CSV table of N, CA, C and O in Angstrom, one decimal:
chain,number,residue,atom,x,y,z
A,1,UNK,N,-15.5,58.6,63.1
A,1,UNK,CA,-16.4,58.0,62.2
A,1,UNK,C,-17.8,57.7,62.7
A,1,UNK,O,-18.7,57.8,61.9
A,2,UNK,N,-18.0,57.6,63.6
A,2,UNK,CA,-19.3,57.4,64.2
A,2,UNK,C,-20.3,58.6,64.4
A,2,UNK,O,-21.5,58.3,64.6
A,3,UNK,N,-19.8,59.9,64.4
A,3,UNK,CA,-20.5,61.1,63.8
A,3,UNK,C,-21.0,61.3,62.8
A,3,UNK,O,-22.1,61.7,62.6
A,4,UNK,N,-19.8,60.8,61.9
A,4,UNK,CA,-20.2,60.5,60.4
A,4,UNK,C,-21.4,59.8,60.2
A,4,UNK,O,-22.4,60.1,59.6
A,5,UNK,N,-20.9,58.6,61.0
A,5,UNK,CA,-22.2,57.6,60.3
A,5,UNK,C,-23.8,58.1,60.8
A,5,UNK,O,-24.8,58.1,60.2
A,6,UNK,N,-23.5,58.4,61.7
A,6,UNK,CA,-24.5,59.0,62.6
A,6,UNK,C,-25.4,60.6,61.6
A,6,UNK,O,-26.5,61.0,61.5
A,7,UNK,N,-24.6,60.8,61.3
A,7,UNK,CA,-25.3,62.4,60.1
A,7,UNK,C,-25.1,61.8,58.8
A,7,UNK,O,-26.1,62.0,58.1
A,8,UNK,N,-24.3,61.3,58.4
A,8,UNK,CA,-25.0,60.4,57.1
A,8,UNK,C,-25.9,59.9,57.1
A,8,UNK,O,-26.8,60.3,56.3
A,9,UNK,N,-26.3,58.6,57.9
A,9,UNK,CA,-27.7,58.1,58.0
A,9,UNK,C,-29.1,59.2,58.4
A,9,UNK,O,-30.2,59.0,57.7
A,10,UNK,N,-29.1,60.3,59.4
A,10,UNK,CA,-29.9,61.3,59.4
A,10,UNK,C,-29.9,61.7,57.7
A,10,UNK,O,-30.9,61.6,57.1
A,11,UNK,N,-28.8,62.2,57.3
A,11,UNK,CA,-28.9,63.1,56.2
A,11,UNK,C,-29.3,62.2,54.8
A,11,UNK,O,-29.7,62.5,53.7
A,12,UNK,N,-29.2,61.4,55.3
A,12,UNK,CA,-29.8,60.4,54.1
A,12,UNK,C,-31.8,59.7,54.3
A,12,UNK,O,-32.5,59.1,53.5
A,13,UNK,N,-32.0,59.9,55.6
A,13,UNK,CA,-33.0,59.7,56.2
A,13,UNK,C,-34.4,61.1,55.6
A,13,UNK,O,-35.6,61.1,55.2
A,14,UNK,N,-33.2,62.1,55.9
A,14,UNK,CA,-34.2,63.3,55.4
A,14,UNK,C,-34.4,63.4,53.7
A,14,UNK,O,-35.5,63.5,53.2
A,15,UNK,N,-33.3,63.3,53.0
A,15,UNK,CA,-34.3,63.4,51.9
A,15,UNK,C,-35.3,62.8,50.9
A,15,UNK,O,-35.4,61.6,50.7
A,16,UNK,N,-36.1,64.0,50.4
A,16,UNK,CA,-37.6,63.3,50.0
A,16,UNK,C,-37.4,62.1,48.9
A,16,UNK,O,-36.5,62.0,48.0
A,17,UNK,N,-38.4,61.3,49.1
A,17,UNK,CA,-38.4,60.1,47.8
A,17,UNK,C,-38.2,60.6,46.5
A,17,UNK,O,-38.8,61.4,45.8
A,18,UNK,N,-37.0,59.9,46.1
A,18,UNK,CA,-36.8,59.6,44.5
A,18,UNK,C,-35.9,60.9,44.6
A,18,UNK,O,-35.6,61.4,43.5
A,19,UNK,N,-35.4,61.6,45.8
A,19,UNK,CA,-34.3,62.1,45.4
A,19,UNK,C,-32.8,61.5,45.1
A,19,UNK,O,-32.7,60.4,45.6
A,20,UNK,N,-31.7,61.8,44.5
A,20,UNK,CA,-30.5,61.4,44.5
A,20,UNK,C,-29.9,60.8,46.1
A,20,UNK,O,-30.6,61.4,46.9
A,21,UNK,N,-29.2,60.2,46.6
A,21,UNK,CA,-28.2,60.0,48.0
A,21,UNK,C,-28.0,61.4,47.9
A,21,UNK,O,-28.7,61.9,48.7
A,22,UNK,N,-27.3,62.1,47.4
A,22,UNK,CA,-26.2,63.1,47.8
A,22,UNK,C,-24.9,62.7,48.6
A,22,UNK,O,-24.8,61.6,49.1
A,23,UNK,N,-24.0,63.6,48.8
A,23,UNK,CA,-23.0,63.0,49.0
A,23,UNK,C,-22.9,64.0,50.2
A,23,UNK,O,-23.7,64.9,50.5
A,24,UNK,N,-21.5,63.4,51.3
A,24,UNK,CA,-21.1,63.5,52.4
A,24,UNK,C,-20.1,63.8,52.2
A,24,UNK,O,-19.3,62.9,52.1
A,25,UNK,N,-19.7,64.8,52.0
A,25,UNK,CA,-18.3,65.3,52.2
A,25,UNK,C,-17.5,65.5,53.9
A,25,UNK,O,-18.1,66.1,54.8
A,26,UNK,N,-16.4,65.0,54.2
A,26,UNK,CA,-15.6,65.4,54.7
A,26,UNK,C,-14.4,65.6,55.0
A,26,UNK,O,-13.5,64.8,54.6
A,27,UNK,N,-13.8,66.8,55.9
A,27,UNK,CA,-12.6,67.4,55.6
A,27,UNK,C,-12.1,67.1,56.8
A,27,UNK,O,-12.6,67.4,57.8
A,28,UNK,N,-10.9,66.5,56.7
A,28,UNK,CA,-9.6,66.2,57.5
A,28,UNK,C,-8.3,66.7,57.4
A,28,UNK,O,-8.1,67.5,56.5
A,29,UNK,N,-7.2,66.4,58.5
A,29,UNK,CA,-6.1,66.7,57.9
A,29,UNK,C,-5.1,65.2,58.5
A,29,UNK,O,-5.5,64.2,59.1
A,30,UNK,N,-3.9,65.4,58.1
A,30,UNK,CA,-3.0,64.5,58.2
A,30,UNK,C,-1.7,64.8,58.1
A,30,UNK,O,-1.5,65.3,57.0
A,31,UNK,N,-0.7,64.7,58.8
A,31,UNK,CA,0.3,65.0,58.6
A,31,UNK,C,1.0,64.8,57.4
A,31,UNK,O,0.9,63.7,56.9
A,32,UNK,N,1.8,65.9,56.9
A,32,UNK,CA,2.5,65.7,55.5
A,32,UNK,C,3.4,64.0,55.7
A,32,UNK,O,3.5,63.0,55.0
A,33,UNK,N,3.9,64.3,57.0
A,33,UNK,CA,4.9,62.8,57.4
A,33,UNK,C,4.3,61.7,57.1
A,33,UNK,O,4.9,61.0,56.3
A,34,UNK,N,2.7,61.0,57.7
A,34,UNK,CA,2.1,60.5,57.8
A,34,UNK,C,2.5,59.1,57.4
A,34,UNK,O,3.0,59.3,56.2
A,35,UNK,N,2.6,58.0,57.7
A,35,UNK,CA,2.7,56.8,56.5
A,35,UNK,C,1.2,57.0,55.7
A,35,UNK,O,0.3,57.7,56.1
A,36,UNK,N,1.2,56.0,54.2
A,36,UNK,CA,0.4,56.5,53.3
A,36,UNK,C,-0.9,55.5,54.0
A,36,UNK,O,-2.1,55.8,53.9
A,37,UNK,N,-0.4,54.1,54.7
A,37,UNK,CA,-1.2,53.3,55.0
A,37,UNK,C,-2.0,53.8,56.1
A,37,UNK,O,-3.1,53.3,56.3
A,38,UNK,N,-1.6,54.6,56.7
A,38,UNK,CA,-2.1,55.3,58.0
A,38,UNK,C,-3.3,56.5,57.3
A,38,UNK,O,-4.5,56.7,57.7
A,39,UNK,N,-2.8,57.1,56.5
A,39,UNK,CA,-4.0,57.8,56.0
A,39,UNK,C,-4.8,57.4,55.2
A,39,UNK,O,-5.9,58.0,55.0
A,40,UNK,N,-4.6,56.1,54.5
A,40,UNK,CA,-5.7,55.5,53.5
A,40,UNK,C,-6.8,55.0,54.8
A,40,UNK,O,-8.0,55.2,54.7
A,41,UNK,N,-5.9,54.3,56.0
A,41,UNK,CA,-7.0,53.6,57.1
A,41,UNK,C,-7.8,55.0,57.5
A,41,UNK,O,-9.0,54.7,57.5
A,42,UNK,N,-7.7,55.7,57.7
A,42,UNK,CA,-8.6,56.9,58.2
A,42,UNK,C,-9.1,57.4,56.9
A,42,UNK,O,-10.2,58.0,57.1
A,43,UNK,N,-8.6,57.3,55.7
A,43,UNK,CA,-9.9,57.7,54.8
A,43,UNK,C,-11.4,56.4,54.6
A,43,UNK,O,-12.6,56.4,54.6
A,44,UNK,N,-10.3,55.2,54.5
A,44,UNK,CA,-11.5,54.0,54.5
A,44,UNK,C,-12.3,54.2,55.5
A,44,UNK,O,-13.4,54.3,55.1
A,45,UNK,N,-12.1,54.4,57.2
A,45,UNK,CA,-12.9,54.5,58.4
A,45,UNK,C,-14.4,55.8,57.8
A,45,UNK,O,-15.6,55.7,57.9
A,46,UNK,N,-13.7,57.0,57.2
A,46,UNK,CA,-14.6,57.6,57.1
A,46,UNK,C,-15.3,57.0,55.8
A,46,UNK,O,-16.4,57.3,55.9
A,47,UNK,N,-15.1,56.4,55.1
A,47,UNK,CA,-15.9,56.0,53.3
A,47,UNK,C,-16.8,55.1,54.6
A,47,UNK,O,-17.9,55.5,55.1
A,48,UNK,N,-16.1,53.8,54.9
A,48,UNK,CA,-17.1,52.7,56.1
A,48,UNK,C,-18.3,53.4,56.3
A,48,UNK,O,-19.4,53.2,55.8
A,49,UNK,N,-17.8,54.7,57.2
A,49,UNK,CA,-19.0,55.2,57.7
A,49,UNK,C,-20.2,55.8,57.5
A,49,UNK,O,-21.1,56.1,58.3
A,50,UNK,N,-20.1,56.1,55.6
A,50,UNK,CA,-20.7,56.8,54.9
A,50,UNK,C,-20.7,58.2,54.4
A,50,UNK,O,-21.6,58.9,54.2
A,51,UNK,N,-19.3,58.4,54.2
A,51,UNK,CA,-18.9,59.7,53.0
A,51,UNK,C,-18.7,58.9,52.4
A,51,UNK,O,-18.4,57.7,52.5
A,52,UNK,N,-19.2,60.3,51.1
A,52,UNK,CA,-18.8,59.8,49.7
A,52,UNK,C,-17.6,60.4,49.4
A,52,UNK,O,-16.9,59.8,48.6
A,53,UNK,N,-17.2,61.7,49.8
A,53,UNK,CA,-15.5,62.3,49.4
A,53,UNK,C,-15.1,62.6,50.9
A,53,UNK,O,-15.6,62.9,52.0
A,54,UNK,N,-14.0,62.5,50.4
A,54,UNK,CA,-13.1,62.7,51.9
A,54,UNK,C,-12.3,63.7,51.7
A,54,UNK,O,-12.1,63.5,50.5
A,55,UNK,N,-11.5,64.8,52.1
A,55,UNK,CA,-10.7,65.8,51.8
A,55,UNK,C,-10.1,65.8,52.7
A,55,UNK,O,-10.5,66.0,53.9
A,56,UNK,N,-8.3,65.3,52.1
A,56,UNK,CA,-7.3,65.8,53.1
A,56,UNK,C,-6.7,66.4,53.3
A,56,UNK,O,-5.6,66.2,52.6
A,57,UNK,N,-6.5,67.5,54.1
A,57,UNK,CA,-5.7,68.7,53.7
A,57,UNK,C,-4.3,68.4,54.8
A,57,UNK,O,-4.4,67.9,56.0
A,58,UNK,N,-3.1,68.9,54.2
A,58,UNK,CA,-2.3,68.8,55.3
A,58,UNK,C,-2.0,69.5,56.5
A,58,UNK,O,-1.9,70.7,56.3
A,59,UNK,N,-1.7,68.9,57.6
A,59,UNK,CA,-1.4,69.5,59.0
A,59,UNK,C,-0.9,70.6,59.3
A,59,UNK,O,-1.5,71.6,59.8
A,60,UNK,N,0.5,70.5,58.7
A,60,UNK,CA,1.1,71.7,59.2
A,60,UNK,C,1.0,72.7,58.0
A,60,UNK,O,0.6,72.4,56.9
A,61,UNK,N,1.5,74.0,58.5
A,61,UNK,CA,1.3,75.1,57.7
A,61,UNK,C,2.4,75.1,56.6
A,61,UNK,O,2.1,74.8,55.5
A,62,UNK,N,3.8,75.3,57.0
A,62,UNK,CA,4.7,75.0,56.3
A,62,UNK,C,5.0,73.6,55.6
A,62,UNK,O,6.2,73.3,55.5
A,63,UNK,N,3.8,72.7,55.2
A,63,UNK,CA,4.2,71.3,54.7
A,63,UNK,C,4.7,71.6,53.1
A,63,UNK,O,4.6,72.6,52.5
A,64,UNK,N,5.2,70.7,52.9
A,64,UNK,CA,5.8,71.2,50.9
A,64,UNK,C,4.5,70.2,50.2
A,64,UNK,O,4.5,69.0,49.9
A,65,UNK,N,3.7,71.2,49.9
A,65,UNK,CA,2.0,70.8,49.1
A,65,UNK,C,2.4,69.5,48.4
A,65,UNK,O,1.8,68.4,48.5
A,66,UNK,N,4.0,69.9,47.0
A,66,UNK,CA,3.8,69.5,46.0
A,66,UNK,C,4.2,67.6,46.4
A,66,UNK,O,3.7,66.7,45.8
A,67,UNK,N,5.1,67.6,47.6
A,67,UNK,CA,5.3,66.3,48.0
A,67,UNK,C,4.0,65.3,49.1
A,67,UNK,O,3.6,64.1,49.2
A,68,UNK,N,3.6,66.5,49.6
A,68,UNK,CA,2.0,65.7,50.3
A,68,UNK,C,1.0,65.0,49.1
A,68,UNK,O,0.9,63.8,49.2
A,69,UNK,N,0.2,65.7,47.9
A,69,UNK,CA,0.2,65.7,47.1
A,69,UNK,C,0.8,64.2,46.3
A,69,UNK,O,0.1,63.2,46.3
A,70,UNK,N,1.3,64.3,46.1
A,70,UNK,CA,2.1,63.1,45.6
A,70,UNK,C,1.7,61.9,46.3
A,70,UNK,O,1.3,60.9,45.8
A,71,UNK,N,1.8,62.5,47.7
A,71,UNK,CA,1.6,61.3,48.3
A,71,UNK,C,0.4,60.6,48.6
A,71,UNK,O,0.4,59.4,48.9
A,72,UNK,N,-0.7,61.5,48.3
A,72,UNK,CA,-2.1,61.4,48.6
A,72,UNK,C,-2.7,60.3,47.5
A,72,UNK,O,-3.5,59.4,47.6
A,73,UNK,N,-1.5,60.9,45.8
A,73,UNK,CA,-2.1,60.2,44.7
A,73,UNK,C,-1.3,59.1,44.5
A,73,UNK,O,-1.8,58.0,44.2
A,74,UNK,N,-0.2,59.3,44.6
A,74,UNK,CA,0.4,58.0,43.9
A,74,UNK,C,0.6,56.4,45.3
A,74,UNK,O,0.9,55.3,45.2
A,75,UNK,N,0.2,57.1,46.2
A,75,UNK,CA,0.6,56.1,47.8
A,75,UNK,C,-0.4,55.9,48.4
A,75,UNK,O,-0.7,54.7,48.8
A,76,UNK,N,-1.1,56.8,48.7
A,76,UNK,CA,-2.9,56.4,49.5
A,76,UNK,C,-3.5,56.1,48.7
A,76,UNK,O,-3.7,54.9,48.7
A,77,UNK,N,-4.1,56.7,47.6
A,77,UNK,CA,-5.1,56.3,46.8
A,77,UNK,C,-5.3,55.1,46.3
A,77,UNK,O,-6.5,54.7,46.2
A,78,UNK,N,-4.0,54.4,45.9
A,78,UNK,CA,-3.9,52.7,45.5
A,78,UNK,C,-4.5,52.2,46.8
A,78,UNK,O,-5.1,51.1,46.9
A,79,UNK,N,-4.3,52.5,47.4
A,79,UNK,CA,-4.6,52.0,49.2
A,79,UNK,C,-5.7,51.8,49.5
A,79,UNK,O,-6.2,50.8,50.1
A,80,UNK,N,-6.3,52.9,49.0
A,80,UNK,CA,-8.1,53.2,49.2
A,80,UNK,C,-8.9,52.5,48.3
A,80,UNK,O,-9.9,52.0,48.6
A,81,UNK,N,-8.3,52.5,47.0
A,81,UNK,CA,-9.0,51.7,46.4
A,81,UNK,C,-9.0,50.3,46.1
A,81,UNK,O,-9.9,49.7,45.6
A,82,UNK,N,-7.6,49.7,46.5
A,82,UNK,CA,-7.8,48.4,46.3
A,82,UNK,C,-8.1,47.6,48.1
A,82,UNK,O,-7.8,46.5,48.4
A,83,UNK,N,-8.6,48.7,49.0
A,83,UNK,CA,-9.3,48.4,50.5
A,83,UNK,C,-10.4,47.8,50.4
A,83,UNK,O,-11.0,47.5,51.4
């Protein structure tokens, strides 16, 4: 997170007046296993730091999408947003 915040504030330093913020994307991963609370705290640490989207993709190669997925929407996300 501290990279982040660190090139967020640069990247938000450089553009010209009266432009938009723009946004900070970044891309992580997390184990399909993961508890949900465990990946909402590492999405909040990165939002803290100054992204605006976070992308999580999962760990391993063989994870089952449709159950990570699930987990991202129906179990982290309440997480993240009521953080």
């Amino acid at each position: 997170p501290d990279e982040i915040r660190a090139t967020a504030a640069h990247f938000r330093a450089s553009r010209p007046d009266g432009a938009a913020a723009g946004d900070v994307v970044v891309f992580t991963r997390a184990s399909a296993d993961s508890p949900a609370r465990e990946i909402a705290a590492m999405v909040s640490e990165y939002a803290a730091a100054g992204a605006t989207h976070v992308a999580v993709n999962a760990d391993e190669r063989d994870a089952d999408l449709k159950r990570f997925v699930t987990l991202l929407a129906r179990e982290v996300s309440p997480l993240v947003r009521s953080g």
